[in-house]
mmCIF file of C-alpha atoms in Angstrom:
data_model
loop_
_atom_site.group_PDB
_atom_site.id
_atom_site.type_symbol
_atom_site.label_atom_id
_atom_site.label_comp_id
_atom_site.label_asym_id
_atom_site.label_seq_id
_atom_site.Cartn_x
_atom_site.Cartn_y
_atom_site.Cartn_z
ATOM 1 C CA MET A 1 -6.263 -8.757 22.768
ATOM 2 C CA SER A 2 -7.612 -9.828 19.384
ATOM 3 C CA THR A 3 -5.488 -10.326 16.302
ATOM 4 C CA ALA A 4 -7.572 -7.723 14.457
ATOM 5 C CA HIS A 5 -6.989 -5.229 17.250
ATOM 6 C CA ASP A 6 -3.251 -5.972 17.189
ATOM 7 C CA ALA A 7 -3.184 -5.275 13.446
ATOM 8 C CA THR A 8 -5.047 -1.999 13.963
ATOM 9 C CA MET A 9 -2.584 -0.932 16.651
ATOM 10 C CA ARG A 10 0.382 -1.796 14.429
ATOM 11 C CA ASP A 11 -1.128 0.263 11.610
ATOM 12 C CA ALA A 12 -1.593 3.205 13.960
ATOM 13 C CA MET A 13 2.060 3.037 15.039
ATOM 14 C CA ARG A 14 3.433 3.014 11.491
ATOM 15 C CA PRO A 15 4.659 6.281 9.938
ATOM 16 C CA ARG A 16 1.815 7.903 8.002
ATOM 17 C CA GLY A 17 3.556 7.540 4.637
ATOM 18 C CA ALA A 18 4.080 3.810 5.178
ATOM 19 C CA ARG A 19 0.426 3.330 6.166
ATOM 20 C CA ILE A 20 -0.792 5.179 3.074
ATOM 21 C CA GLN A 21 1.512 3.130 0.844
ATOM 22 C CA GLN A 22 0.138 -0.066 2.363
ATOM 23 C CA VAL A 23 -3.441 1.113 1.810
ATOM 24 C CA ILE A 24 -2.747 1.885 -1.857
ATOM 25 C CA ASP A 25 -0.931 -1.432 -2.371
ATOM 26 C CA ARG A 26 -3.958 -3.226 -0.913
ATOM 27 C CA ALA A 27 -6.268 -1.329 -3.275
ATOM 28 C CA CYS A 28 -4.097 -2.231 -6.277
ATOM 29 C CA ARG A 29 -4.260 -5.923 -5.349
ATOM 30 C CA ARG A 30 -8.023 -5.626 -4.901
ATOM 31 C CA ILE A 31 -8.351 -4.178 -8.416
ATOM 32 C CA GLN A 32 -6.057 -6.823 -9.906
ATOM 33 C CA THR A 33 -7.940 -9.769 -8.420
ATOM 34 C CA ALA A 34 -11.512 -8.528 -8.856
ATOM 35 C CA ASP A 35 -13.653 -10.032 -11.618
ATOM 36 C CA VAL A 36 -15.429 -6.673 -11.907
ATOM 37 C CA ALA A 37 -13.522 -3.449 -11.274
ATOM 38 C CA PRO A 38 -14.508 -2.222 -7.781
ATOM 39 C CA ALA A 39 -16.154 1.188 -7.546
ATOM 40 C CA LEU A 40 -14.178 4.143 -6.241
ATOM 41 C CA SER A 41 -16.600 4.468 -3.331
ATOM 42 C CA ALA A 42 -15.997 0.836 -2.311
ATOM 43 C CA LEU A 43 -12.222 1.188 -2.487
ATOM 44 C CA ALA A 44 -12.347 4.420 -0.506
ATOM 45 C CA GLN A 45 -14.595 2.910 2.160
ATOM 46 C CA GLU A 46 -12.267 -0.085 2.574
ATOM 47 C CA ALA A 47 -9.326 2.310 2.904
ATOM 48 C CA GLY A 48 -11.094 4.546 5.406
ATOM 49 C CA TYR A 49 -11.007 7.724 3.290
ATOM 50 C CA SER A 50 -13.527 9.824 1.432
ATOM 51 C CA PRO A 51 -13.703 8.981 -2.302
ATOM 52 C CA SER A 52 -12.146 12.296 -3.360
ATOM 53 C CA HIS A 53 -9.284 12.041 -0.855
ATOM 54 C CA PHE A 54 -8.619 8.399 -1.705
ATOM 55 C CA GLN A 55 -8.555 9.221 -5.424
ATOM 56 C CA ARG A 56 -5.955 11.960 -4.834
ATOM 57 C CA LEU A 57 -3.783 9.639 -2.733
ATOM 58 C CA PHE A 58 -4.067 6.801 -5.251
ATOM 59 C CA LYS A 59 -3.144 8.982 -8.214
ATOM 60 C CA ALA A 60 -0.244 10.617 -6.354
ATOM 61 C CA ILE A 61 1.337 7.224 -5.630
ATOM 62 C CA VAL A 62 0.338 5.139 -8.656
ATOM 63 C CA GLY A 63 0.259 7.877 -11.297
ATOM 64 C CA LEU A 64 -3.174 6.760 -12.499
ATOM 65 C CA SER A 65 -6.665 7.064 -11.064
ATOM 66 C CA PRO A 66 -8.222 3.818 -9.742
ATOM 67 C CA LYS A 67 -10.413 3.674 -12.859
ATOM 68 C CA GLN A 68 -7.420 4.183 -15.179
ATOM 69 C CA TYR A 69 -5.442 1.562 -13.266
ATOM 70 C CA ALA A 70 -8.293 -0.944 -13.575
ATOM 71 C CA MET A 71 -8.580 -0.247 -17.311
ATOM 72 C CA ALA A 72 -4.836 -0.662 -17.788
ATOM 73 C CA HIS A 73 -4.907 -3.950 -15.887
ATOM 74 C CA ARG A 74 -7.809 -5.272 -17.947
ATOM 75 C CA ARG A 75 -6.102 -4.041 -21.122
ATOM 76 C CA GLY A 76 -3.035 -6.089 -20.172
ATOM 77 C CA ARG A 77 -5.154 -9.174 -19.527
ATOM 78 C CA LEU A 78 -6.995 -8.667 -22.816
ATOM 79 C CA GLY A 79 -3.735 -8.320 -24.730
ATOM 80 C CA ASP A 80 -2.406 -11.534 -23.153
ATOM 81 C CA ALA A 81 -5.601 -13.387 -24.003
ATOM 82 C CA LEU A 82 -5.610 -12.141 -27.597
ATOM 83 C CA ARG A 83 -1.975 -13.169 -28.060
ATOM 84 C CA ALA A 84 -2.822 -16.617 -26.662
ATOM 85 C CA GLU A 85 -4.825 -17.406 -29.818
ATOM 86 C CA ARG A 86 -8.211 -17.223 -28.135
ATOM 87 C CA SER A 87 -11.131 -15.876 -30.104
ATOM 88 C CA VAL A 88 -11.812 -12.176 -29.641
ATOM 89 C CA THR A 89 -15.052 -12.888 -27.756
ATOM 90 C CA ASP A 90 -13.406 -15.393 -25.402
ATOM 91 C CA ALA A 91 -10.509 -13.018 -24.788
ATOM 92 C CA ILE A 92 -12.841 -10.134 -23.939
ATOM 93 C CA TYR A 93 -14.654 -12.125 -21.258
ATOM 94 C CA GLN A 94 -11.418 -13.685 -20.014
ATOM 95 C CA ALA A 95 -10.049 -10.175 -19.438
ATOM 96 C CA GLY A 96 -12.989 -9.256 -17.200
ATOM 97 C CA PHE A 97 -15.167 -7.226 -19.551
ATOM 98 C CA GLY A 98 -18.847 -7.910 -18.951
ATOM 99 C CA ALA A 99 -19.699 -7.484 -22.620
ATOM 100 C CA SER A 100 -17.882 -7.046 -25.902
ATOM 101 C CA SER A 101 -19.331 -3.537 -26.148
ATOM 102 C CA GLN A 102 -17.374 -2.550 -23.020
ATOM 103 C CA ALA A 103 -14.092 -3.694 -24.568
ATOM 104 C CA TYR A 104 -14.758 -1.823 -27.803
ATOM 105 C CA ALA A 105 -15.882 1.256 -25.882
ATOM 106 C CA THR A 106 -12.467 1.349 -24.215
ATOM 107 C CA ALA A 107 -10.587 0.526 -27.406
ATOM 108 C CA SER A 108 -8.312 3.521 -26.916
ATOM 109 C CA ALA A 109 -6.720 1.675 -23.989
ATOM 110 C CA LEU A 110 -5.463 -0.933 -26.444
ATOM 111 C CA GLY A 111 -4.607 1.680 -29.014
ATOM 112 C CA MET A 112 -6.970 -0.086 -31.422
ATOM 113 C CA THR A 113 -10.073 -2.266 -31.375
ATOM 114 C CA PRO A 114 -9.660 -5.789 -29.899
ATOM 115 C CA SER A 115 -10.201 -7.312 -33.350
ATOM 116 C CA ALA A 116 -7.468 -5.145 -34.852
ATOM 117 C CA TYR A 117 -5.126 -5.990 -31.967
ATOM 118 C CA ARG A 118 -5.856 -9.710 -32.399
ATOM 119 C CA GLN A 119 -5.032 -9.375 -36.092
ATOM 120 C CA GLY A 120 -1.680 -7.668 -35.513
ATOM 121 C CA ALA A 121 -2.998 -4.087 -35.690
ATOM 122 C CA ALA A 122 -4.733 -4.714 -38.996
ATOM 123 C CA GLY A 123 -6.221 -1.496 -40.312
ATOM 124 C CA GLU A 124 -4.303 0.798 -37.991
ATOM 125 C CA VAL A 125 -2.151 3.447 -39.639
ATOM 126 C CA ILE A 126 1.352 3.877 -38.247
ATOM 127 C CA ARG A 127 3.342 6.765 -39.670
ATOM 128 C CA CYS A 128 7.059 6.736 -39.135
ATOM 129 C CA ALA A 129 10.183 8.560 -40.177
ATOM 130 C CA SER A 130 13.810 8.618 -39.135
ATOM 131 C CA ALA A 131 16.414 11.339 -38.911
ATOM 132 C CA PRO A 132 20.070 11.649 -37.962
ATOM 133 C CA CYS A 133 20.777 12.906 -34.461
ATOM 134 C CA SER A 134 23.792 13.221 -32.203
ATOM 135 C CA LEU A 135 23.315 9.622 -30.979
ATOM 136 C CA GLY A 136 22.965 8.035 -34.406
ATOM 137 C CA THR A 137 19.680 7.558 -36.228
ATOM 138 C CA VAL A 138 16.387 7.991 -34.402
ATOM 139 C CA LEU A 139 13.020 6.698 -35.589
ATOM 140 C CA VAL A 140 9.702 8.198 -34.527
ATOM 141 C CA ALA A 141 6.433 6.345 -35.136
ATOM 142 C CA THR A 142 2.991 7.800 -34.480
ATOM 143 C CA THR A 143 -0.653 6.804 -34.351
ATOM 144 C CA GLU A 144 -3.665 9.116 -34.342
ATOM 145 C CA ARG A 145 -3.160 9.514 -30.583
ATOM 146 C CA GLY A 146 0.510 10.453 -30.523
ATOM 147 C CA VAL A 147 4.063 9.124 -30.602
ATOM 148 C CA CYS A 148 4.022 5.357 -29.989
ATOM 149 C CA MET A 149 7.690 4.524 -30.651
ATOM 150 C CA ILE A 150 11.049 6.272 -30.390
ATOM 151 C CA GLU A 151 13.950 4.005 -31.288
ATOM 152 C CA PHE A 152 17.684 4.406 -31.852
ATOM 153 C CA GLY A 153 19.557 2.148 -34.238
ATOM 154 C CA GLU A 154 21.029 1.607 -37.639
ATOM 155 C CA PRO A 155 18.755 2.941 -40.415
ATOM 156 C CA GLU A 156 18.161 -0.487 -41.944
ATOM 157 C CA GLN A 157 17.158 -1.938 -38.548
ATOM 158 C CA LEU A 158 14.536 0.614 -37.570
ATOM 159 C CA LEU A 159 11.610 0.027 -39.914
ATOM 160 C CA PRO A 160 11.527 -3.734 -39.151
ATOM 161 C CA LEU A 161 11.031 -2.833 -35.484
ATOM 162 C CA VAL A 162 7.785 -1.051 -36.392
ATOM 163 C CA THR A 163 6.489 -3.924 -38.517
ATOM 164 C CA LYS A 164 7.468 -6.418 -35.809
ATOM 165 C CA ARG A 165 5.438 -4.568 -33.187
ATOM 166 C CA PHE A 166 2.506 -3.833 -35.521
ATOM 167 C CA PRO A 167 2.755 -6.708 -38.029
ATOM 168 C CA ARG A 168 -0.463 -5.989 -39.919
ATOM 169 C CA ALA A 169 -0.710 -2.245 -39.534
ATOM 170 C CA LYS A 170 -0.435 0.008 -42.530
ATOM 171 C CA VAL A 171 2.901 1.825 -42.386
ATOM 172 C CA ALA A 172 2.351 5.152 -44.104
ATOM 173 C CA PRO A 173 4.752 7.891 -45.179
ATOM 174 C CA ALA A 174 5.518 10.764 -42.836
ATOM 175 C CA HIS A 175 3.537 13.972 -43.133
ATOM 176 C CA ASP A 176 4.300 17.550 -42.105
ATOM 177 C CA GLU A 177 3.152 17.056 -38.523
ATOM 178 C CA LEU A 178 5.460 14.065 -38.097
ATOM 179 C CA ALA A 179 8.376 16.070 -39.470
ATOM 180 C CA SER A 180 7.768 18.574 -36.679
ATOM 181 C CA LEU A 181 7.645 15.773 -34.072
ATOM 182 C CA ILE A 182 10.912 14.348 -35.404
ATOM 183 C CA GLN A 183 12.599 17.698 -34.836
ATOM 184 C CA GLN A 184 11.216 17.834 -31.304
ATOM 185 C CA VAL A 185 12.644 14.370 -30.599
ATOM 186 C CA VAL A 186 16.047 15.326 -32.045
ATOM 187 C CA SER A 187 15.998 18.421 -29.849
ATOM 188 C CA LEU A 188 15.105 16.282 -26.835
ATOM 189 C CA VAL A 189 18.020 13.935 -27.561
ATOM 190 C CA ASP A 190 20.424 16.857 -27.719
ATOM 191 C CA SER A 191 18.995 18.503 -24.591
ATOM 192 C CA PRO A 192 17.148 15.845 -22.553
ATOM 193 C CA SER A 193 16.904 18.166 -19.561
ATOM 194 C CA GLN A 194 14.467 20.415 -21.466
ATOM 195 C CA GLY A 195 11.603 18.061 -20.669
ATOM 196 C CA CYS A 196 9.205 16.197 -22.916
ATOM 197 C CA ASP A 197 6.155 17.953 -24.327
ATOM 198 C CA LEU A 198 5.331 15.353 -26.978
ATOM 199 C CA PRO A 199 1.848 13.844 -27.399
ATOM 200 C CA LEU A 200 2.462 10.215 -26.397
ATOM 201 C CA ASP A 201 0.532 7.045 -27.162
ATOM 202 C CA ILE A 202 1.937 4.885 -24.347
ATOM 203 C CA ARG A 203 0.916 1.231 -24.450
ATOM 204 C CA GLY A 204 1.736 -1.265 -21.733
ATOM 205 C CA THR A 205 0.434 -3.328 -18.854
ATOM 206 C CA ALA A 206 -0.806 -1.699 -15.648
ATOM 207 C CA PHE A 207 2.506 -2.498 -13.961
ATOM 208 C CA GLN A 208 4.553 -1.099 -16.855
ATOM 209 C CA LEU A 209 2.490 2.092 -16.853
ATOM 210 C CA ARG A 210 3.237 2.562 -13.145
ATOM 211 C CA VAL A 211 6.957 2.154 -13.784
ATOM 212 C CA TRP A 212 6.979 4.441 -16.821
ATOM 213 C CA ASN A 213 4.958 7.085 -15.007
ATOM 214 C CA ALA A 214 7.492 6.985 -12.156
ATOM 215 C CA LEU A 215 10.317 7.355 -14.694
ATOM 216 C CA MET A 216 8.747 10.529 -16.049
ATOM 217 C CA HIS A 217 8.793 11.991 -12.544
ATOM 218 C CA ILE A 218 12.578 11.616 -12.151
ATOM 219 C CA PRO A 219 14.008 15.116 -12.684
ATOM 220 C CA ALA A 220 16.705 15.660 -15.296
ATOM 221 C CA GLY A 221 20.113 15.562 -13.653
ATOM 222 C CA LYS A 222 19.009 12.921 -11.154
ATOM 223 C CA THR A 223 19.349 9.144 -11.184
ATOM 224 C CA VAL A 224 17.716 6.409 -9.127
ATOM 225 C CA SER A 225 18.478 2.724 -8.662
ATOM 226 C CA TYR A 226 16.121 -0.018 -9.789
ATOM 227 C CA ALA A 227 15.455 -0.772 -6.105
ATOM 228 C CA GLU A 228 14.533 2.853 -5.409
ATOM 229 C CA LEU A 229 12.246 2.918 -8.444
ATOM 230 C CA ALA A 230 10.541 -0.254 -7.203
ATOM 231 C CA SER A 231 9.997 1.425 -3.826
ATOM 232 C CA ARG A 232 8.559 4.515 -5.503
ATOM 233 C CA ILE A 233 5.777 2.478 -7.081
ATOM 234 C CA GLY A 234 5.109 0.738 -3.781
ATOM 235 C CA GLN A 235 6.545 -2.663 -4.729
ATOM 236 C CA PRO A 236 10.058 -2.824 -3.222
ATOM 237 C CA ALA A 237 10.372 -6.559 -3.865
ATOM 238 C CA ALA A 238 9.701 -6.166 -7.608
ATOM 239 C CA VAL A 239 13.178 -4.953 -8.580
ATOM 240 C CA ARG A 240 13.588 -7.497 -11.366
ATOM 241 C CA ALA A 241 10.130 -6.743 -12.789
ATOM 242 C CA VAL A 242 10.905 -3.011 -12.678
ATOM 243 C CA ALA A 243 14.134 -3.613 -14.606
ATOM 244 C CA GLN A 244 12.183 -5.615 -17.198
ATOM 245 C CA ALA A 245 9.629 -2.808 -17.545
ATOM 246 C CA CYS A 246 12.473 -0.344 -18.144
ATOM 247 C CA ALA A 247 13.918 -2.680 -20.782
ATOM 248 C CA ARG A 248 10.540 -2.824 -22.555
ATOM 249 C CA ASN A 249 10.133 0.931 -22.739
ATOM 250 C CA GLY A 250 9.609 1.767 -26.404
ATOM 251 C CA LEU A 251 9.839 5.545 -26.070
ATOM 252 C CA ALA A 252 13.511 6.387 -25.719
ATOM 253 C CA VAL A 253 14.252 9.696 -23.945
ATOM 254 C CA ALA A 254 10.556 10.647 -23.744
ATOM 255 C CA VAL A 255 10.161 8.015 -21.019
ATOM 256 C CA PRO A 256 13.610 8.509 -19.451
ATOM 257 C CA CYS A 257 14.666 5.007 -18.433
ATOM 258 C CA HIS A 258 18.263 6.216 -18.906
ATOM 259 C CA ARG A 259 17.926 7.843 -15.465
ATOM 260 C CA VAL A 260 17.880 4.441 -13.745
ATOM 261 C CA VAL A 261 21.227 2.933 -12.733
ATOM 262 C CA ARG A 262 22.394 -0.145 -10.872
ATOM 263 C CA ALA A 263 22.720 -0.075 -7.068
ATOM 264 C CA SER A 264 26.493 0.316 -7.449
ATOM 265 C CA GLY A 265 25.966 3.442 -9.528
ATOM 266 C CA ASP A 266 26.966 1.614 -12.717
ATOM 267 C CA ALA A 267 25.147 3.163 -15.669
ATOM 268 C CA SER A 268 25.158 0.012 -17.822
ATOM 269 C CA GLY A 269 22.051 -1.862 -18.902
ATOM 270 C CA TYR A 270 20.331 0.344 -21.504
ATOM 271 C CA ARG A 271 18.433 -1.238 -24.372
ATOM 272 C CA TRP A 272 19.866 1.329 -26.806
ATOM 273 C CA GLY A 273 23.469 0.904 -25.630
ATOM 274 C CA ASP A 274 25.525 2.022 -22.650
ATOM 275 C CA ALA A 275 27.298 4.722 -24.677
ATOM 276 C CA ARG A 276 23.992 6.421 -25.479
ATOM 277 C CA LYS A 277 22.910 6.176 -21.845
ATOM 278 C CA ARG A 278 26.130 7.772 -20.634
ATOM 279 C CA ALA A 279 25.836 10.530 -23.243
ATOM 280 C CA LEU A 280 22.271 11.346 -22.141
ATOM 281 C CA LEU A 281 23.276 11.425 -18.470
ATOM 282 C CA ASP A 282 26.268 13.625 -19.251
ATOM 283 C CA ARG A 283 24.046 16.079 -21.137
ATOM 284 C CA GLU A 284 21.750 16.310 -18.141
ATOM 285 C CA GLY A 285 24.685 16.751 -15.778
ATOM 286 C CA SER A 286 23.605 13.594 -13.946
ATOM 287 C CA LYS A 287 25.938 12.066 -11.420
ATOM 288 C CA THR A 288 25.470 8.454 -10.428
ATOM 289 C CA ALA A 289 25.865 7.263 -6.867
ATOM 290 C CA LYS A 290 29.289 5.858 -7.742
ATOM 291 C CA GLU A 291 30.484 9.192 -9.154
ATOM 292 C CA ASN A 292 29.197 11.051 -6.113
ATOM 293 C CA ALA A 293 31.083 8.687 -3.815
ATOM 294 C CA ILE A 294 34.322 9.185 -5.755
ATOM 295 C CA ALA A 295 33.858 12.949 -5.697
ATOM 296 C CA SER A 296 33.206 12.926 -1.948
ATOM 297 C CA ALA A 297 36.259 10.783 -1.297
ATOM 298 C CA GLY A 298 38.414 13.135 -3.369
ATOM 299 C CA ALA A 299 37.145 16.144 -1.452
ATOM 300 C CA THR A 300 38.254 14.676 1.884
ATOM 301 C CA GLU A 301 41.803 13.763 0.806
#
């Protein structure tokens, strides 16, 4: 019996969910390694599904369509190339864009044009304001597309975080619309289980976007481990990378990385402090695995 036939038989014997996950993982790797983003029809044919069915499966597991995933991956490569001191033109081709016009046509994926990104967000307007909340001071920063940063901290520490991330952007005063968004964020901090309805300008690599999308699908009142989160995005061996993506989340509460705990149930390891994480979990009524085990043990005594 041929090796190919053996592989086919093994695939047929796997649970359907595991086979689908493997198919989507293979498609993600295909997108990541391709010089030119493969067409949906090609990906679907390789997977053995119709284009429409494959697209639904891909989006259900990854959280993005194949086209969005490819754009996010190229955006990450372009950002890396721009930060590596290459010229804008060299960086565009290095990232897999066939022409500079393609990169500028998808400028919204970077949040700004490649030239502006290369120059530290030169010319982009970032509006920000801070307000007291029950967990200290919270800062909200926005672009034309939506909220791009939500940070907790001491008042004097917050503005430098914006200028560090967007070193050459124009930081402008808050306006009435931002005042309304600030109140929505404060309300979300006080009642995180109410859900987030904020317009978000989320910027990250393709992998980070997968992790953050998975975070936003964790219901309030529930927690998952980093290992479980890694499994949910189809990369169970990437636990450390998942933890790093959580640590790089720049949208506190809106992207609820506070709902991820250690395998032991320990709720430590939050970039804005363990006390804030515990407070958010308490407000949602979340119980970690460790707390559930203690409660179960007490019930049987």
